[in-house]
Amino acid sequence: LSALDGALPDLESAIMLSDEQQSLFTEKAYAFQILAKHKCGNTDYEGAMRFATESLQIFETLADRRGTLGSLTITGDIQVGRFDYAAALETYRNALAICDELGDRSRKAEMLAGIGSLYAALSDYATALEFHHKSLFIRKETSDKNGIAVALGNIGNTHFALSDYDSALEFHRQSLAISEELDDKTGIALSQNNLGDVYTAISDYDGALKCHHKSLFLCELTGDETGMAMSLQGIGEAYFMHGNYAEALEHEQKSLEIAEATGNKRVQVYALTGIGQAFSKLGDEPQAESFFLKAATLAAELGMKKETYEAYQELAAVYERAANFEKAYHAHKQFHRIKENVFGEEQMRKREGLEILRQTEKLQLENGLSERMLLSVLPKQIVERLKAGEGVIADAYSDVSILFADIVGFTVLASGTSPEALVIFLNDVFSRFDVLTKKFGLEKIKTIGDAYMVAGGLLERSETHLERLAEMALEMQREMDDYDGGAVQLKVRIGMHCGAAVAGVIGTEKLLYDLWGDAVNTAARMESHGVAGEIH
């Protein structure tokens, strides 16, 4: 003992050191996450993935599920940026599972939105809308107004991709209204920018310019330089489509200047292309050539293949107008080579991604159906225990309350009613009782013919379960008193008792959660020997 006593201070020091080290590792992992996000935002996907992987490894070693969730989310975003949709889906799916494990509805909504964006990238817009609407449902369920605005914006962008401009306008306006209600200047700016893009697409250039200028003003107000660059690029595109090439050039150049200052290379590609197009329309072909070459080079460096072949297509047109057919030939060759490569890769990604998505959805559907079926006959806590592999579920309770209710007059009603009408009647009555069961926080056990059994004090312990059961009995009476049974007068006969009971799951094919004990038998006899319309 004395030796152990002497060692205790060293053990305590070791534990403290371990806690300090764990804290340091956690801080380091979160720092890696921040770096990964920053590099991902600047399209440095290689650097971003390096930091995201480091962060993920630390959090997994520490068994920190919330930290792991954050690292997986960033990893998925990086994979999307790399156009590796199959890997991104797998990552988002793993993150989604952790959201369910943690009960984190907000992050689950984010993951659903991410998967929706993957479907959109695979041009499966119908399924993209389905996932974005699932995300919206959770946002509404959790009263997350900022999240609702984001989800509405995602839905609007998907409709925009479908060229469904009326719907796109509707959803972006809804998103804008919520952001304005919240005085979320960043959200307002984003919605205005999205609306500007839609207005440009429907040739309402005045509307587009108005929206993009509002977005620009707010971005300047909040110091959002990336938003400023995007707004200026949108203004430039609207002017270009409207035929005002000088204004288009001026705003595209401003967009490029900010994008270069902030290191946002993706926006630089769009601005360089826009500048080249404006110079081309203004008749300055050498300048147009210079900017298209810069756009093609930078786009290729970033792996933006679609933007690369579009820049080569513009170059080919410049060379043809200059009668430089050799350069035009080489530019056309590059254009077709990259475009065919992009088309082939897109088709392969779509096939791979959609197959994984189909398999994932099939598995989720099967698992979801199985769980919903279990939850329809068993309490949620019992389902969780079964999923955890618990074999025999049997619990003893010292104090539970039991209620049996029987519909008096049902036999007469059944004798003169069609089978369909009879089932509709029972479903209506028992559905009303189900609502009352939830209202009073009780547990429905089963229905037996026209009898309904409910209990209190089982899975969620409470000292008020008997009072709540009594209140439900009174409500059941009122429900049946108000029920129109036609020529047959319907009443409910109720028996209640409390005491010790055993609860458990029986069966292998059709599982049943049931109660046994003297208290149960007494409640059943109180009902069967009672007076119609009364509580016993």
XYZ file of C-alpha atoms in Angstrom:
536
model
C 0.000 0.000 0.000
C 2.820 2.393 0.903
C 4.428 1.771 -2.498
C 1.119 2.498 -4.203
C 0.620 5.666 -2.142
C 4.044 6.836 -3.205
C 3.240 6.242 -6.862
C -0.090 8.125 -6.806
C 1.375 11.629 -7.361
C 3.255 10.345 -10.413
C 0.089 8.706 -11.759
C -1.893 11.907 -11.252
C 0.815 13.901 -13.034
C 0.762 11.426 -15.901
C -3.024 11.745 -16.186
C -2.802 15.556 -16.138
C -0.094 15.446 -18.792
C -2.258 13.096 -20.851
C -5.197 15.515 -20.593
C -2.961 18.428 -21.574
C -1.582 16.500 -24.530
C -5.078 15.549 -25.644
C -6.138 19.189 -25.431
C -3.114 20.217 -27.495
C -3.846 17.556 -30.112
C -7.484 18.687 -30.278
C -6.454 22.314 -30.779
C -3.977 21.231 -33.445
C -6.674 19.236 -35.260
C -9.051 22.208 -35.262
C -6.231 24.418 -36.570
C -5.739 21.931 -39.417
C -9.474 22.158 -40.159
C -9.274 25.949 -40.445
C -6.275 25.709 -42.776
C -8.039 23.072 -44.884
C -11.122 25.308 -45.237
C -8.985 28.290 -46.232
C -7.040 26.360 -48.864
C -10.216 24.740 -50.187
C -11.762 28.202 -50.590
C -8.722 29.230 -52.634
C -8.920 26.041 -54.758
C -5.638 24.706 -53.351
C -7.165 21.255 -53.061
C -3.887 19.401 -52.614
C -2.910 21.521 -49.617
C -6.466 21.453 -48.290
C -6.619 17.655 -48.449
C -3.296 17.358 -46.633
C -4.571 19.389 -43.680
C -8.019 17.758 -43.721
C -6.425 14.296 -43.594
C -4.154 15.312 -40.697
C -7.154 16.680 -38.824
C -9.252 13.572 -39.488
C -6.521 11.228 -38.275
C -6.122 13.112 -34.989
C -9.851 13.234 -34.263
C -10.278 9.537 -35.080
C -7.362 8.673 -32.775
C -8.963 10.720 -29.985
C -12.383 9.129 -30.719
C -13.732 12.678 -31.039
C -16.875 12.118 -33.129
C -17.815 15.771 -33.478
C -14.311 16.671 -34.614
C -14.366 13.722 -37.017
C -17.650 15.006 -38.432
C -16.106 18.408 -39.149
C -13.066 16.899 -40.861
C -15.219 14.585 -42.984
C -17.351 17.529 -44.079
C -14.298 19.491 -45.215
C -12.882 16.395 -46.951
C -16.127 15.966 -48.878
C -16.063 19.623 -49.935
C -12.498 19.183 -51.227
C -13.486 16.056 -53.169
C -16.361 17.968 -54.757
C -13.901 20.689 -55.779
C -11.749 17.976 -57.381
C -14.833 16.615 -59.192
C -14.382 13.279 -57.395
C -18.101 12.838 -56.804
C -18.014 9.131 -55.931
C -15.499 9.732 -53.125
C -17.394 12.818 -51.956
C -20.615 10.819 -51.721
C -18.943 8.177 -49.573
C -17.484 10.882 -47.327
C -20.784 12.733 -46.952
C -22.542 9.437 -46.238
C -20.080 8.685 -43.401
C -20.607 12.195 -42.069
C -24.372 11.737 -42.283
C -24.129 8.587 -40.143
C -22.221 10.518 -37.461
C -24.886 13.247 -37.556
C -27.511 10.602 -36.743
C -25.254 9.127 -34.062
C -24.838 12.540 -32.415
C -28.435 13.548 -33.016
C -27.121 16.651 -34.782
C -30.040 17.714 -36.982
C -28.383 20.925 -38.126
C -25.288 19.186 -39.492
C -27.505 16.492 -41.016
C -29.267 19.214 -42.989
C -25.851 20.371 -44.236
C -24.942 16.843 -45.352
C -28.275 16.400 -47.142
C -27.636 19.678 -48.946
C -24.147 18.471 -49.901
C -25.558 15.258 -51.348
C -28.173 17.322 -53.186
C -25.396 19.374 -54.751
C -23.664 16.131 -55.806
C -26.783 15.005 -57.627
C -26.942 18.405 -59.325
C -23.305 18.021 -60.416
C -24.299 14.663 -61.916
C -27.157 16.446 -63.740
C -29.745 14.450 -61.774
C -31.686 17.561 -60.850
C -34.877 15.798 -59.771
C -33.011 13.891 -57.062
C -31.004 17.006 -56.204
C -34.266 18.800 -55.492
C -35.422 15.873 -53.349
C -32.350 16.121 -51.107
C -32.455 19.901 -50.917
C -36.103 19.688 -49.868
C -35.148 17.125 -47.183
C -32.579 19.617 -45.936
C -35.197 22.379 -46.017
C -37.607 20.205 -44.000
C -35.066 19.796 -41.178
C -34.221 23.502 -41.268
C -37.912 24.317 -40.839
C -38.336 21.629 -38.185
C -35.484 23.127 -36.143
C -36.646 26.716 -36.830
C -33.248 27.533 -38.351
C -34.163 30.579 -40.415
C -30.654 31.134 -41.725
C -30.538 27.476 -42.789
C -33.959 27.823 -44.434
C -32.646 30.734 -46.494
C -29.623 28.671 -47.601
C -31.806 25.670 -48.505
C -34.183 27.852 -50.516
C -31.180 29.292 -52.359
C -29.935 25.778 -53.185
C -33.371 24.854 -54.521
C -33.429 28.062 -56.557
C -30.011 27.292 -58.064
C -31.180 23.789 -59.015
C -34.232 25.206 -60.788
C -31.887 27.678 -62.515
C -29.792 24.743 -63.794
C -33.026 23.218 -65.144
C -33.748 26.528 -66.949
C -36.903 26.741 -64.818
C -36.421 30.439 -64.299
C -39.861 31.189 -62.815
C -39.287 28.684 -59.999
C -35.699 29.881 -59.568
C -36.936 33.445 -59.081
C -39.592 32.307 -56.600
C -37.172 30.389 -54.372
C -34.440 33.033 -54.509
C -37.015 35.678 -53.557
C -38.130 33.555 -50.596
C -34.497 33.149 -49.561
C -33.955 36.895 -49.902
C -37.023 37.696 -47.782
C -35.758 35.554 -44.894
C -32.239 36.997 -45.095
C -33.738 40.504 -45.029
C -35.862 39.562 -42.008
C -32.696 38.377 -40.248
C -30.742 41.413 -41.480
C -28.163 38.920 -42.771
C -26.221 41.113 -45.172
C -24.114 38.224 -46.485
C -27.248 36.186 -47.199
C -28.962 39.171 -48.831
C -25.931 39.761 -51.059
C -25.856 36.109 -52.139
C -29.585 36.076 -52.948
C -29.288 39.323 -54.908
C -26.386 37.876 -56.885
C -28.370 34.705 -57.625
C -31.374 36.763 -58.705
C -29.097 38.816 -60.947
C -27.923 35.656 -62.710
C -31.541 34.602 -63.319
C -32.479 38.028 -64.674
C -29.506 37.901 -67.057
C -30.682 34.482 -68.278
C -34.176 35.842 -69.061
C -32.669 38.945 -70.733
C -33.909 41.337 -68.040
C -30.592 43.154 -67.929
C -31.863 46.161 -65.977
C -33.166 43.812 -63.283
C -29.884 41.886 -63.332
C -27.782 45.034 -62.931
C -29.991 46.288 -60.103
C -29.577 43.012 -58.180
C -25.840 42.694 -58.796
C -25.258 46.313 -57.730
C -27.195 45.699 -54.493
C -25.061 42.633 -53.900
C -21.889 44.618 -54.585
C -22.910 47.384 -52.170
C -23.540 44.902 -49.344
C -20.305 43.032 -50.009
C -18.387 46.308 -49.842
C -20.210 47.119 -46.604
C -19.256 43.802 -44.991
C -15.783 43.623 -46.517
C -16.614 40.415 -48.401
C -14.010 40.631 -51.171
C -14.931 37.287 -52.746
C -18.556 38.449 -52.922
C -17.406 41.749 -54.441
C -15.470 39.933 -57.163
C -18.459 37.705 -57.963
C -20.873 40.663 -58.030
C -18.602 42.645 -60.355
C -18.288 39.609 -62.607
C -22.096 39.330 -62.686
C -22.396 43.022 -63.575
C -19.841 42.562 -66.344
C -21.729 39.584 -67.775
C -25.041 41.482 -67.715
C -23.473 44.447 -69.543
C -21.858 42.079 -72.057
C -25.136 40.307 -72.828
C -26.825 43.712 -73.142
C -24.196 44.765 -75.697
C -22.451 47.378 -73.534
C -18.947 45.982 -73.981
C -17.025 48.931 -72.522
C -18.902 48.679 -69.208
C -18.526 44.901 -69.307
C -14.755 45.275 -69.696
C -14.496 47.774 -66.843
C -16.369 45.572 -64.349
C -14.641 42.346 -65.392
C -11.274 44.091 -64.881
C -12.330 45.228 -61.395
C -13.444 41.677 -60.622
C -10.071 40.325 -61.773
C -8.172 42.865 -59.680
C -9.971 41.822 -56.475
C -9.763 38.101 -57.289
C -6.005 38.396 -57.794
C -5.604 40.339 -54.547
C -7.525 37.706 -52.574
C -5.970 34.739 -54.389
C -9.329 33.452 -55.650
C -8.131 31.752 -58.819
C -11.508 30.316 -59.804
C -13.073 33.783 -60.062
C -9.926 34.917 -61.904
C -10.645 32.380 -64.657
C -14.175 33.738 -65.192
C -12.970 37.345 -65.135
C -10.116 36.646 -67.587
C -12.566 35.001 -69.976
C -15.025 37.887 -69.607
C -12.274 40.430 -70.312
C -11.210 38.493 -73.396
C -14.801 38.421 -74.681
C -15.192 42.171 -74.118
C -11.918 42.985 -75.920
C -12.981 40.729 -78.778
C -16.294 42.572 -79.199
C -14.465 45.910 -78.964
C -12.215 44.811 -81.831
C -8.994 44.512 -79.846
C -8.091 40.974 -80.922
C -4.476 40.976 -79.581
C -5.748 41.802 -76.099
C -8.530 39.248 -76.463
C -5.957 36.604 -77.434
C -3.774 37.502 -74.449
C -6.593 37.164 -71.912
C -8.032 33.978 -73.433
C -4.553 32.420 -73.247
C -4.266 33.439 -69.583
C -7.727 32.032 -68.883
C -6.917 28.729 -70.625
C -3.595 28.363 -68.788
C -5.019 29.128 -65.338
C -8.120 26.985 -65.889
C -5.941 24.042 -66.941
C -3.740 24.547 -63.872
C -6.819 24.432 -61.624
C -8.317 21.428 -63.381
C -11.272 23.500 -64.629
C -11.544 21.571 -67.877
C -14.852 22.993 -69.086
C -13.546 26.543 -68.686
C -10.282 25.472 -70.383
C -11.932 24.199 -73.553
C -14.262 27.231 -73.630
C -11.195 29.525 -73.582
C -9.641 27.547 -76.455
C -12.904 27.830 -78.379
C -12.740 31.625 -77.992
C -9.074 31.577 -79.067
C -9.913 29.591 -82.191
C -12.500 32.220 -83.140
C -9.952 35.023 -82.593
C -7.396 33.271 -84.838
C -9.972 32.586 -87.556
C -10.961 36.258 -87.681
C -7.258 37.117 -87.984
C -6.895 34.502 -90.771
C -4.215 32.762 -88.688
C -5.448 29.328 -89.678
C -2.515 27.376 -88.238
C -3.126 28.738 -84.739
C -6.867 28.387 -85.276
C -6.344 24.709 -86.146
C -4.274 24.062 -83.005
C -6.757 25.948 -80.807
C -9.658 23.955 -82.305
C -7.690 20.761 -81.748
C -7.159 21.639 -78.087
C -10.815 22.609 -77.756
C -12.119 19.315 -79.168
C -9.550 17.178 -77.330
C -10.342 18.659 -73.933
C -14.088 18.791 -74.567
C -14.199 15.126 -75.583
C -12.092 14.263 -72.552
C -14.424 16.243 -70.291
C -17.486 14.633 -71.846
C -16.020 11.156 -71.383
C -14.991 11.870 -67.792
C -18.376 13.402 -66.993
C -20.200 10.387 -68.364
C -17.935 8.045 -66.403
C -18.363 10.096 -63.215
C -22.093 10.179 -63.738
C -22.253 6.425 -64.250
C -20.021 5.722 -61.239
C -21.597 8.355 -59.058
C -25.173 7.514 -59.934
C -24.545 3.802 -59.403
C -23.123 4.500 -55.943
C -25.968 6.889 -55.236
C -28.526 4.309 -56.361
C -26.952 1.595 -54.198
C -26.734 3.979 -51.256
C -30.311 5.106 -51.629
C -31.477 1.498 -52.004
C -29.676 0.522 -48.791
C -30.956 3.592 -46.972
C -34.482 2.893 -48.205
C -34.315 -0.729 -47.055
C -32.866 0.252 -43.676
C -35.356 3.079 -43.357
C -38.299 0.832 -44.160
C -37.110 -1.799 -41.676
C -36.687 0.786 -38.937
C -40.032 2.441 -39.685
C -41.729 -0.952 -39.537
C -40.087 -1.682 -36.172
C -41.021 1.744 -34.817
C -44.637 1.140 -35.825
C -44.880 -1.826 -33.421
C -42.152 -1.187 -30.831
C -41.104 1.815 -28.709
C -38.081 3.729 -29.992
C -35.940 2.791 -26.976
C -36.660 -0.897 -27.559
C -35.778 -0.600 -31.264
C -32.428 0.949 -30.312
C -31.714 -1.944 -27.944
C -32.552 -4.489 -30.641
C -30.293 -2.681 -33.129
C -27.504 -2.751 -30.545
C -27.744 -6.551 -30.554
C -29.528 -7.085 -27.252
C -30.977 -10.591 -27.364
C -33.677 -10.999 -24.727
C -35.432 -7.786 -23.724
C -37.225 -8.152 -20.390
C -37.655 -5.430 -17.764
C -39.310 -5.497 -14.353
C -41.173 -2.390 -13.161
C -42.361 -1.805 -9.616
C -44.864 0.905 -10.502
C -46.621 1.215 -13.847
C -50.138 2.272 -14.799
C -52.248 0.347 -17.321
C -55.408 1.287 -19.207
C -57.720 -0.877 -21.295
C -60.453 0.768 -23.368
C -63.237 -1.063 -25.229
C -65.703 0.431 -27.715
C -69.216 -0.387 -26.486
C -71.642 -0.859 -29.370
C -68.974 -2.032 -31.767
C -70.521 -5.502 -32.257
C -73.853 -3.977 -33.332
C -72.062 -1.531 -35.604
C -69.962 -4.285 -37.190
C -72.982 -6.432 -38.017
C -74.457 -3.799 -40.311
C -71.301 -2.247 -41.772
C -69.159 -3.165 -44.774
C -65.620 -4.440 -44.065
C -64.083 -1.335 -45.607
C -66.223 1.052 -43.568
C -65.486 -0.946 -40.421
C -61.723 -0.698 -40.903
C -62.006 3.024 -41.660
C -63.986 3.491 -38.427
C -61.502 1.591 -36.254
C -58.566 3.391 -37.847
C -60.201 6.757 -37.178
C -60.968 6.007 -33.519
C -57.612 4.408 -32.736
C -55.755 7.199 -34.552
C -57.460 9.671 -32.214
C -56.360 7.549 -29.259
C -52.803 7.486 -30.685
C -52.778 11.289 -30.696
C -53.854 11.319 -27.049
C -51.155 8.769 -26.177
C -48.486 11.097 -27.569
C -50.103 14.154 -26.008
C -49.879 12.687 -22.505
C -46.462 11.056 -22.974
C -47.696 7.473 -22.599
C -46.888 4.236 -24.420
C -49.362 2.461 -26.690
C -48.978 -1.286 -26.152
C -51.407 -2.876 -28.620
C -54.939 -3.123 -29.966
C -56.997 -6.294 -29.546
C -60.086 -6.281 -31.745
C -61.934 -3.140 -30.687
C -59.900 -2.775 -27.471
C -56.990 -0.378 -26.951
C -54.199 -0.857 -24.390
C -51.893 1.909 -23.168
C -49.439 2.176 -20.256
C -47.498 4.797 -18.315
C -44.307 4.752 -16.266
C -42.443 2.342 -18.534
C -39.557 3.599 -20.632
C -39.599 7.199 -19.438
C -39.849 7.163 -15.669
C -42.114 9.782 -14.118
C -44.062 10.226 -10.893
C -47.037 11.677 -12.800
C -47.745 8.756 -15.137
C -50.927 7.721 -13.295
C -52.345 11.266 -13.393
C -51.562 11.530 -17.098
C -53.217 8.169 -17.755
C -56.338 9.366 -15.917
C -56.382 12.561 -17.986
C -56.148 10.480 -21.147
C -59.070 8.336 -19.996
C -61.224 11.455 -19.608
C -60.145 12.703 -23.053
C -61.019 9.309 -24.574
C -64.497 9.610 -23.095
C -64.938 13.063 -24.600
C -63.695 11.857 -28.003
C -66.288 9.064 -28.085
C -69.079 11.308 -26.758
C -68.467 13.647 -29.692
C -68.092 10.819 -32.226
C -70.919 10.446 -34.742
C -71.691 6.735 -34.969
C -74.891 7.200 -36.933
C -77.795 5.143 -35.616
C -75.541 3.291 -33.155
C -74.661 5.064 -29.907
C -70.979 4.477 -29.222
C -69.384 4.659 -25.816
C -66.005 3.692 -24.405
C -65.616 1.485 -21.321
C -62.307 1.979 -19.530
C -60.464 -0.014 -16.882
C -57.337 1.259 -15.104
C -54.962 -0.084 -12.485
C -51.378 0.393 -11.338
C -48.696 -1.752 -9.781
C -45.784 -4.025 -10.641
C -45.415 -5.558 -14.107
C -42.924 -7.201 -16.431
C -42.399 -5.794 -19.939
C -40.573 -7.416 -22.820
C -40.407 -8.348 -26.480
C -41.727 -11.702 -27.658
C -41.812 -13.370 -31.054
C -39.364 -13.745 -33.930
C -41.476 -13.034 -37.024
C -44.000 -10.529 -35.660
C -42.412 -8.830 -32.685
C -44.662 -7.677 -29.847
C -43.812 -5.458 -26.888
C -46.193 -6.518 -24.118
C -46.866 -6.337 -20.371
C -47.642 -9.082 -17.864
C -48.574 -9.110 -14.196
C -51.427 -8.818 -11.715
C -51.774 -5.092 -12.371
C -52.342 -5.820 -16.076
C -54.906 -8.553 -15.347
C -56.750 -6.339 -12.863
C -56.975 -3.443 -15.340
C -58.326 -5.828 -17.988
C -60.998 -7.182 -15.580
C -61.936 -3.641 -14.503
C -62.675 -2.870 -18.146
C -64.474 -6.103 -19.089
C -66.751 -6.069 -16.003
C -67.338 -2.326 -16.000
C -70.249 -0.097 -16.974
C -70.465 1.275 -20.523
C -69.278 4.855 -20.783
C -67.550 4.844 -17.384
C -63.983 4.741 -16.074
C -63.141 2.107 -13.483
